[in-house]
Tab-separated table of C-alpha atoms in Angstrom:
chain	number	residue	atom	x	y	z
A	1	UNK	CA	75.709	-160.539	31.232
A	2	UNK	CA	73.031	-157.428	32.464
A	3	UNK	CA	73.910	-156.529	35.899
A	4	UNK	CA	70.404	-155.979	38.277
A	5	UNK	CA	68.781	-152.776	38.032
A	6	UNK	CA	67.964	-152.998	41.325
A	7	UNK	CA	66.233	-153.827	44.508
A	8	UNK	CA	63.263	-156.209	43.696
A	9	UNK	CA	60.179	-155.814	46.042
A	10	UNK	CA	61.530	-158.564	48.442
A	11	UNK	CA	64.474	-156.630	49.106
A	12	UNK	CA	63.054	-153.438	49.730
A	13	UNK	CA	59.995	-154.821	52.060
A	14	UNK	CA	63.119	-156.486	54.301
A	15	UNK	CA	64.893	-153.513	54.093
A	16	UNK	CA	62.287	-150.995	55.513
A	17	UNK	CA	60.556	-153.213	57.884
A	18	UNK	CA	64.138	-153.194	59.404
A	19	UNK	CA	64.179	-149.783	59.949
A	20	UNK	CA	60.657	-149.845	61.275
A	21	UNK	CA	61.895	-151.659	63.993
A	22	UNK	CA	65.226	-149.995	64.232
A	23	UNK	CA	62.459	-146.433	64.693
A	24	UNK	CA	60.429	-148.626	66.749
A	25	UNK	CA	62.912	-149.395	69.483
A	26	UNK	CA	64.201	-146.176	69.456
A	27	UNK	CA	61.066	-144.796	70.235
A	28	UNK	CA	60.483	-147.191	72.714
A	29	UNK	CA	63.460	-146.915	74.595
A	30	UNK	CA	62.982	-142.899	74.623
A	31	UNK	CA	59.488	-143.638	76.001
A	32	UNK	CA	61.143	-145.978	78.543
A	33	UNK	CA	63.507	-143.446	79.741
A	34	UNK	CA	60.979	-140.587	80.069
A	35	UNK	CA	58.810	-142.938	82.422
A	36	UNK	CA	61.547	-143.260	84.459
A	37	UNK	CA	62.123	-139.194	84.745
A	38	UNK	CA	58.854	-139.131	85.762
A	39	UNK	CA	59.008	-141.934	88.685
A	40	UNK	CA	62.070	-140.115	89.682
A	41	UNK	CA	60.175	-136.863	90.166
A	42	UNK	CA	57.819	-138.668	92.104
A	43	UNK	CA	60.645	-139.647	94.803
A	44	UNK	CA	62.201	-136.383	94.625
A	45	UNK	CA	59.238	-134.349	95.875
A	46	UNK	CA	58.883	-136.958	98.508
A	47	UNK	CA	62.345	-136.791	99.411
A	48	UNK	CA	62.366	-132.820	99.131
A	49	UNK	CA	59.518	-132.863	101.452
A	50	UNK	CA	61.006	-135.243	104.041
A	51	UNK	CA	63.779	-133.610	104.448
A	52	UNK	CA	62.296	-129.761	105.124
A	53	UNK	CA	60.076	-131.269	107.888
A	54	UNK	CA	63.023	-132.922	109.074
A	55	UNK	CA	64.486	-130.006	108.821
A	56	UNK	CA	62.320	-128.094	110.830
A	57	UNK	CA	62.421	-131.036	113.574
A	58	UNK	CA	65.710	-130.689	114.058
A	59	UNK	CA	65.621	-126.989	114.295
A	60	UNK	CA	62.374	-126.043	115.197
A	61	UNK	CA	62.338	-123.393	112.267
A	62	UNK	CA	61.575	-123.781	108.485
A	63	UNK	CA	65.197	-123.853	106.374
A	64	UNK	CA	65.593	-120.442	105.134
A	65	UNK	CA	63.133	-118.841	107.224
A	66	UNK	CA	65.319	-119.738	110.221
A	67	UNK	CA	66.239	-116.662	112.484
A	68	UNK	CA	69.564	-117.832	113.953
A	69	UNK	CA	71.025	-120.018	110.937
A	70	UNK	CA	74.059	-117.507	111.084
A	71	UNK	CA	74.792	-119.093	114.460
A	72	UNK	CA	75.357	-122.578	113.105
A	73	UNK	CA	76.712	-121.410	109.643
A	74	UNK	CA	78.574	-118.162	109.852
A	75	UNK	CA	82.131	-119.515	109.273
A	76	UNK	CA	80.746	-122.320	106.348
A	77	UNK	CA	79.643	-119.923	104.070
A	78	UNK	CA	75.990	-118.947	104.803
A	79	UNK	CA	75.562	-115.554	103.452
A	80	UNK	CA	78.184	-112.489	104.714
A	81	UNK	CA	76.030	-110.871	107.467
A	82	UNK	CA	73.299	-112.381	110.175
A	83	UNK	CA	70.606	-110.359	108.927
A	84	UNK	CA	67.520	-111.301	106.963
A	85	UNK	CA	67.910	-112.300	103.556
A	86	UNK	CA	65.879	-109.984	101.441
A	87	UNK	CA	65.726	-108.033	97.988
A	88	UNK	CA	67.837	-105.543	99.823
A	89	UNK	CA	70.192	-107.610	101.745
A	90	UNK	CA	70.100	-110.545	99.824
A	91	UNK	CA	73.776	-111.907	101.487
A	92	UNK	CA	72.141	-112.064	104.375
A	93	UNK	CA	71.838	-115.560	105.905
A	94	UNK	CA	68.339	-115.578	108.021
A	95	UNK	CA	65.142	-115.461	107.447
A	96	UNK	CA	63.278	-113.749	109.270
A	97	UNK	CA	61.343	-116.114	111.505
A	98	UNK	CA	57.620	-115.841	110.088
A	99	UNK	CA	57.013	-119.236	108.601
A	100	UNK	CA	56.110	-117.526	105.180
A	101	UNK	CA	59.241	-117.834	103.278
A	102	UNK	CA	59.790	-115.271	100.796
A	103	UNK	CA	61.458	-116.293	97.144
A	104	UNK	CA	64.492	-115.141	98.525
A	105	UNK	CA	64.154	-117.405	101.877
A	106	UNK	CA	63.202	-120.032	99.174
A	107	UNK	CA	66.613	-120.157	97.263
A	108	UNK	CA	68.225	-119.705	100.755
A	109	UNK	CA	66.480	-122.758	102.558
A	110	UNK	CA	68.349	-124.974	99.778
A	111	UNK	CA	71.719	-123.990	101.069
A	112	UNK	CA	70.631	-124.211	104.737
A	113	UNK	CA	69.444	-127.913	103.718
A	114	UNK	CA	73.027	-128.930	102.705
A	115	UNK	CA	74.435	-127.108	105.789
A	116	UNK	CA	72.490	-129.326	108.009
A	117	UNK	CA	73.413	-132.235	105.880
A	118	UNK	CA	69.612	-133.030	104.747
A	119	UNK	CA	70.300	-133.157	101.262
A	120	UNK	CA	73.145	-133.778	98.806
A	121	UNK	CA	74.678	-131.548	96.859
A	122	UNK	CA	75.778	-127.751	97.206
A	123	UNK	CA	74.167	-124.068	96.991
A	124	UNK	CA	75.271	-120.445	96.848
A	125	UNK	CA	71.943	-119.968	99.145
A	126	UNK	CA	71.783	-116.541	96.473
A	127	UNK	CA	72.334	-115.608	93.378
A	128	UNK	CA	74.675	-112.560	93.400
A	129	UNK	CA	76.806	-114.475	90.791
A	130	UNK	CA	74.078	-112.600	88.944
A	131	UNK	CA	73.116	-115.700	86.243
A	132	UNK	CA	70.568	-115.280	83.961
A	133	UNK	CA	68.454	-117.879	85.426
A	134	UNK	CA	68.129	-119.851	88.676
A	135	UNK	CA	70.771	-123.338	87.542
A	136	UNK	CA	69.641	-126.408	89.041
A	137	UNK	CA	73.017	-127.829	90.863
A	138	UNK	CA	74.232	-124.371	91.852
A	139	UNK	CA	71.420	-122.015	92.718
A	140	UNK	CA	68.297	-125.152	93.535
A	141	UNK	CA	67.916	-128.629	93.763
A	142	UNK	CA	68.186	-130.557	90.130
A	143	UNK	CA	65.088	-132.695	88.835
A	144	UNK	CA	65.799	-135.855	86.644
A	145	UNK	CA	64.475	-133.911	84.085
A	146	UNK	CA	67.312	-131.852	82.612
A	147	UNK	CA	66.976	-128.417	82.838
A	148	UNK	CA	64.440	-128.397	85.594
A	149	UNK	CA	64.943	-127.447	89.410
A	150	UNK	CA	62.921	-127.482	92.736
A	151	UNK	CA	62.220	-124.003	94.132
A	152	UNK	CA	60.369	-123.386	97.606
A	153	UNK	CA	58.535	-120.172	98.764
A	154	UNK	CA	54.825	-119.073	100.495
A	155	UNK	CA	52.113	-118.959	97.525
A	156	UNK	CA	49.200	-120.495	96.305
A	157	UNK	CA	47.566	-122.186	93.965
A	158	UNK	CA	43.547	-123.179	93.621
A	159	UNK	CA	41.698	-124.287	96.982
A	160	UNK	CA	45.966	-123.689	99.045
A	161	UNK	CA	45.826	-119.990	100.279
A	162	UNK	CA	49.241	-119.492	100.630
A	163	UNK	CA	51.285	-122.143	101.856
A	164	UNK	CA	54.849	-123.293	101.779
A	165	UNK	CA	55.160	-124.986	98.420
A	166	UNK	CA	58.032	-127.114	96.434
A	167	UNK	CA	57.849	-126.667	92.819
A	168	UNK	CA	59.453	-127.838	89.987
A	169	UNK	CA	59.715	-126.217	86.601
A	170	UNK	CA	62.290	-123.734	85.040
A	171	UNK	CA	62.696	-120.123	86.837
A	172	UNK	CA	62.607	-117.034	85.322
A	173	UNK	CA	65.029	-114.649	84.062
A	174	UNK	CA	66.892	-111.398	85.114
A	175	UNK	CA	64.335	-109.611	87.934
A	176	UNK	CA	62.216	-112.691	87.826
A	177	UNK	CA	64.863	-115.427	88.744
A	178	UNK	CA	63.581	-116.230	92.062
A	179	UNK	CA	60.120	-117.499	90.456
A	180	UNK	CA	59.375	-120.688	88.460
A	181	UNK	CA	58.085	-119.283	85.065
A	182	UNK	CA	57.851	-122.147	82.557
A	183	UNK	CA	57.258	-126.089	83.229
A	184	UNK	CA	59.542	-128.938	82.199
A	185	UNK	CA	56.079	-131.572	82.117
A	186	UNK	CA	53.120	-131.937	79.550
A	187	UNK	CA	50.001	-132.263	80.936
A	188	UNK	CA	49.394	-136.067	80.396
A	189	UNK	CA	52.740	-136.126	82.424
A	190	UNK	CA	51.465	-134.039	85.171
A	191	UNK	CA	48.236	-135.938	85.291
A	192	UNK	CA	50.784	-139.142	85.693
A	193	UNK	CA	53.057	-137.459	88.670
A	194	UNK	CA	49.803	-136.183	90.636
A	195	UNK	CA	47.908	-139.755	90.460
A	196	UNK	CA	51.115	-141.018	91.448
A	197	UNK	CA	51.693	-138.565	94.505
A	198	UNK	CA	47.754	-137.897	94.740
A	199	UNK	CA	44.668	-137.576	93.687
A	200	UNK	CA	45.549	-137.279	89.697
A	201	UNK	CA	43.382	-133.885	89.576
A	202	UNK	CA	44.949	-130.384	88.927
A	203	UNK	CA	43.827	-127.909	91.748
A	204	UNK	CA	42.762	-130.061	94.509
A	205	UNK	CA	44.881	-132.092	96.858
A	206	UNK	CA	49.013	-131.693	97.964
A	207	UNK	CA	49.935	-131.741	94.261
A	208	UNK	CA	48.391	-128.928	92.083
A	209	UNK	CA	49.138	-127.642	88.838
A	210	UNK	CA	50.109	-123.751	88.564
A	211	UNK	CA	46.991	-121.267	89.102
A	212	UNK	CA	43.921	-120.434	87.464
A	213	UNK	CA	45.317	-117.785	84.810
A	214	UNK	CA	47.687	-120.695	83.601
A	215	UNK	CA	47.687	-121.602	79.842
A	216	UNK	CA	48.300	-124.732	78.471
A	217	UNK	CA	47.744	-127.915	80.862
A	218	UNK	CA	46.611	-126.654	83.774
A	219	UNK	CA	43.179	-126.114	85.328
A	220	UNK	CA	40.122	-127.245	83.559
A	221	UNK	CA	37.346	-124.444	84.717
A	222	UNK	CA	34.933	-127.655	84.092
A	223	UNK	CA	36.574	-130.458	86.326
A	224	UNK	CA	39.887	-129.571	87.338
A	225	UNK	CA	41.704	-132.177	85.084
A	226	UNK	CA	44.525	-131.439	83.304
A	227	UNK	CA	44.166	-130.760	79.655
A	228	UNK	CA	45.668	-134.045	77.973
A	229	UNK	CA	45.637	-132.284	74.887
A	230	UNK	CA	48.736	-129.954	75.533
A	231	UNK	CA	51.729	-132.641	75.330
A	232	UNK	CA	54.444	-130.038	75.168
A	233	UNK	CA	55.544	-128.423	78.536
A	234	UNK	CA	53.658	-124.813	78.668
A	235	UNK	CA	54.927	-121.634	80.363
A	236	UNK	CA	53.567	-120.101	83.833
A	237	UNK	CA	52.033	-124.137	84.416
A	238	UNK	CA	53.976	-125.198	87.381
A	239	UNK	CA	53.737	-128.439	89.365
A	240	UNK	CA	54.003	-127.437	93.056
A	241	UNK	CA	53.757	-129.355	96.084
A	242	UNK	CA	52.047	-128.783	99.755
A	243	UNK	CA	54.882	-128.832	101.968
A	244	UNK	CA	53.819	-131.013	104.972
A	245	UNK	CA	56.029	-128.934	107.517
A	246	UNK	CA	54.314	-125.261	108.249
């Protein structure tokens, strides 16, 4: 007796419309789970921003711009001296006072935040353990999405002259550590997290997309969308937020 030669057509049709589906679902489910980093980003700014003007309720002062934090925090590990935190003396646990917080005020205000028991979780306040970028859990506040962190510091982006904004992205390396330099979000996703938080366009409103000299997803010099057609994340196009408490 022959033995079969192989699969007939029949076989083979079952067999890869199996893994179609098998594909299918796994695509599905990844899809899934990426909607649900992005609704998570959504209550993270929120919460972020909450808890700053909270913050400066309590306190009457902006965390890390906060003149006399070494007065409540001196013995808990808030920086090693009571001066300003700057490029020079960046142990230093104030800020100085200004309501403009420098970048190094920004990765400061995250430790003052836990201090005052605002948020969860636990910062150096600096980065003298010299990494070679910012880490999300040690140095700023995590985002869902792996990899990315929350920074805060005075800038500005589009039609916001300088404000206090939260931003989210990936920070730089080596001398440029205390900046966000490369987004963790295509642009379709942006689009999503704005029309979520606001009005769904890139440099208008408390949500805004990077600055004008951005690449990839960010402004549109002909409507201020976002460009749907970059579905990677792109470098220098950050997501940043219009603090509420100034």
């Amino acid at each position: 007796m022959q033995g079969r030669a192989g699969f007939t057509l029949l076989e083979l049709s079952i067999v890869l419309t199996i893994i179609a589906l098998i594909v299918g679902g796994i695509m599905y489910g990844q899809e899934l789970y990426r909607q649900s980093e992005l609704r998570s980003v959504v209550t993270e700014f929120i919460e972020l921003d909450t808890a700053i003007t909270n913050f400066k309720t309590k306190y009457s002062a902006l965390p890390g711009d906060m003149r006399d934090a070494w007065d409540y925090w001196q013995t808990m590990g808030c920086g090693a001296n009571a001066n300003p935190v700057t490029t020079a003396n960046p142990t230093g646990c104030n800020g100085d006072g200004n309501s403009e917080l420098s970048e190094m005020e920004g990765v400061r205000a995250w430790q003052h935040m836990t201090l005052a028991q605002l948020i969860p979780g636990s910062y150096r306040g600096d980065f003298q353990d010299n990494p070679t970028t910012l880490i999300p859990g040690t140095h700023i506040p995590p985002s869902t999405i792996e990899g990315g962190g929350y920074m805060y510091y005075h800038r500005f982006v589009y039609d916001v002259r300088r404000k206090n904004l939260i931003g989210l992205g990936i920070s730089g390396t080596t001398t440029n550590r205390s900046n966000l330099q490369t987004s963790v979000v295509s642009g379709p996703e942006a689009k999503d997290i704005d029309s979520k938080i606001d009005d769904g366009v890139a440099n208008t409103g408390r949500m805004q997309a990077g600055f004008a000299s951005c690449t990839g997803f960010a402004f549109n010099t002909t409507g201020g969308d976002y460009l749907m057609s970059a579905t990677t994340p792109s470098n220098a196009c950050i997501l940043w937020y219009v603090g509420t408490a100034e």
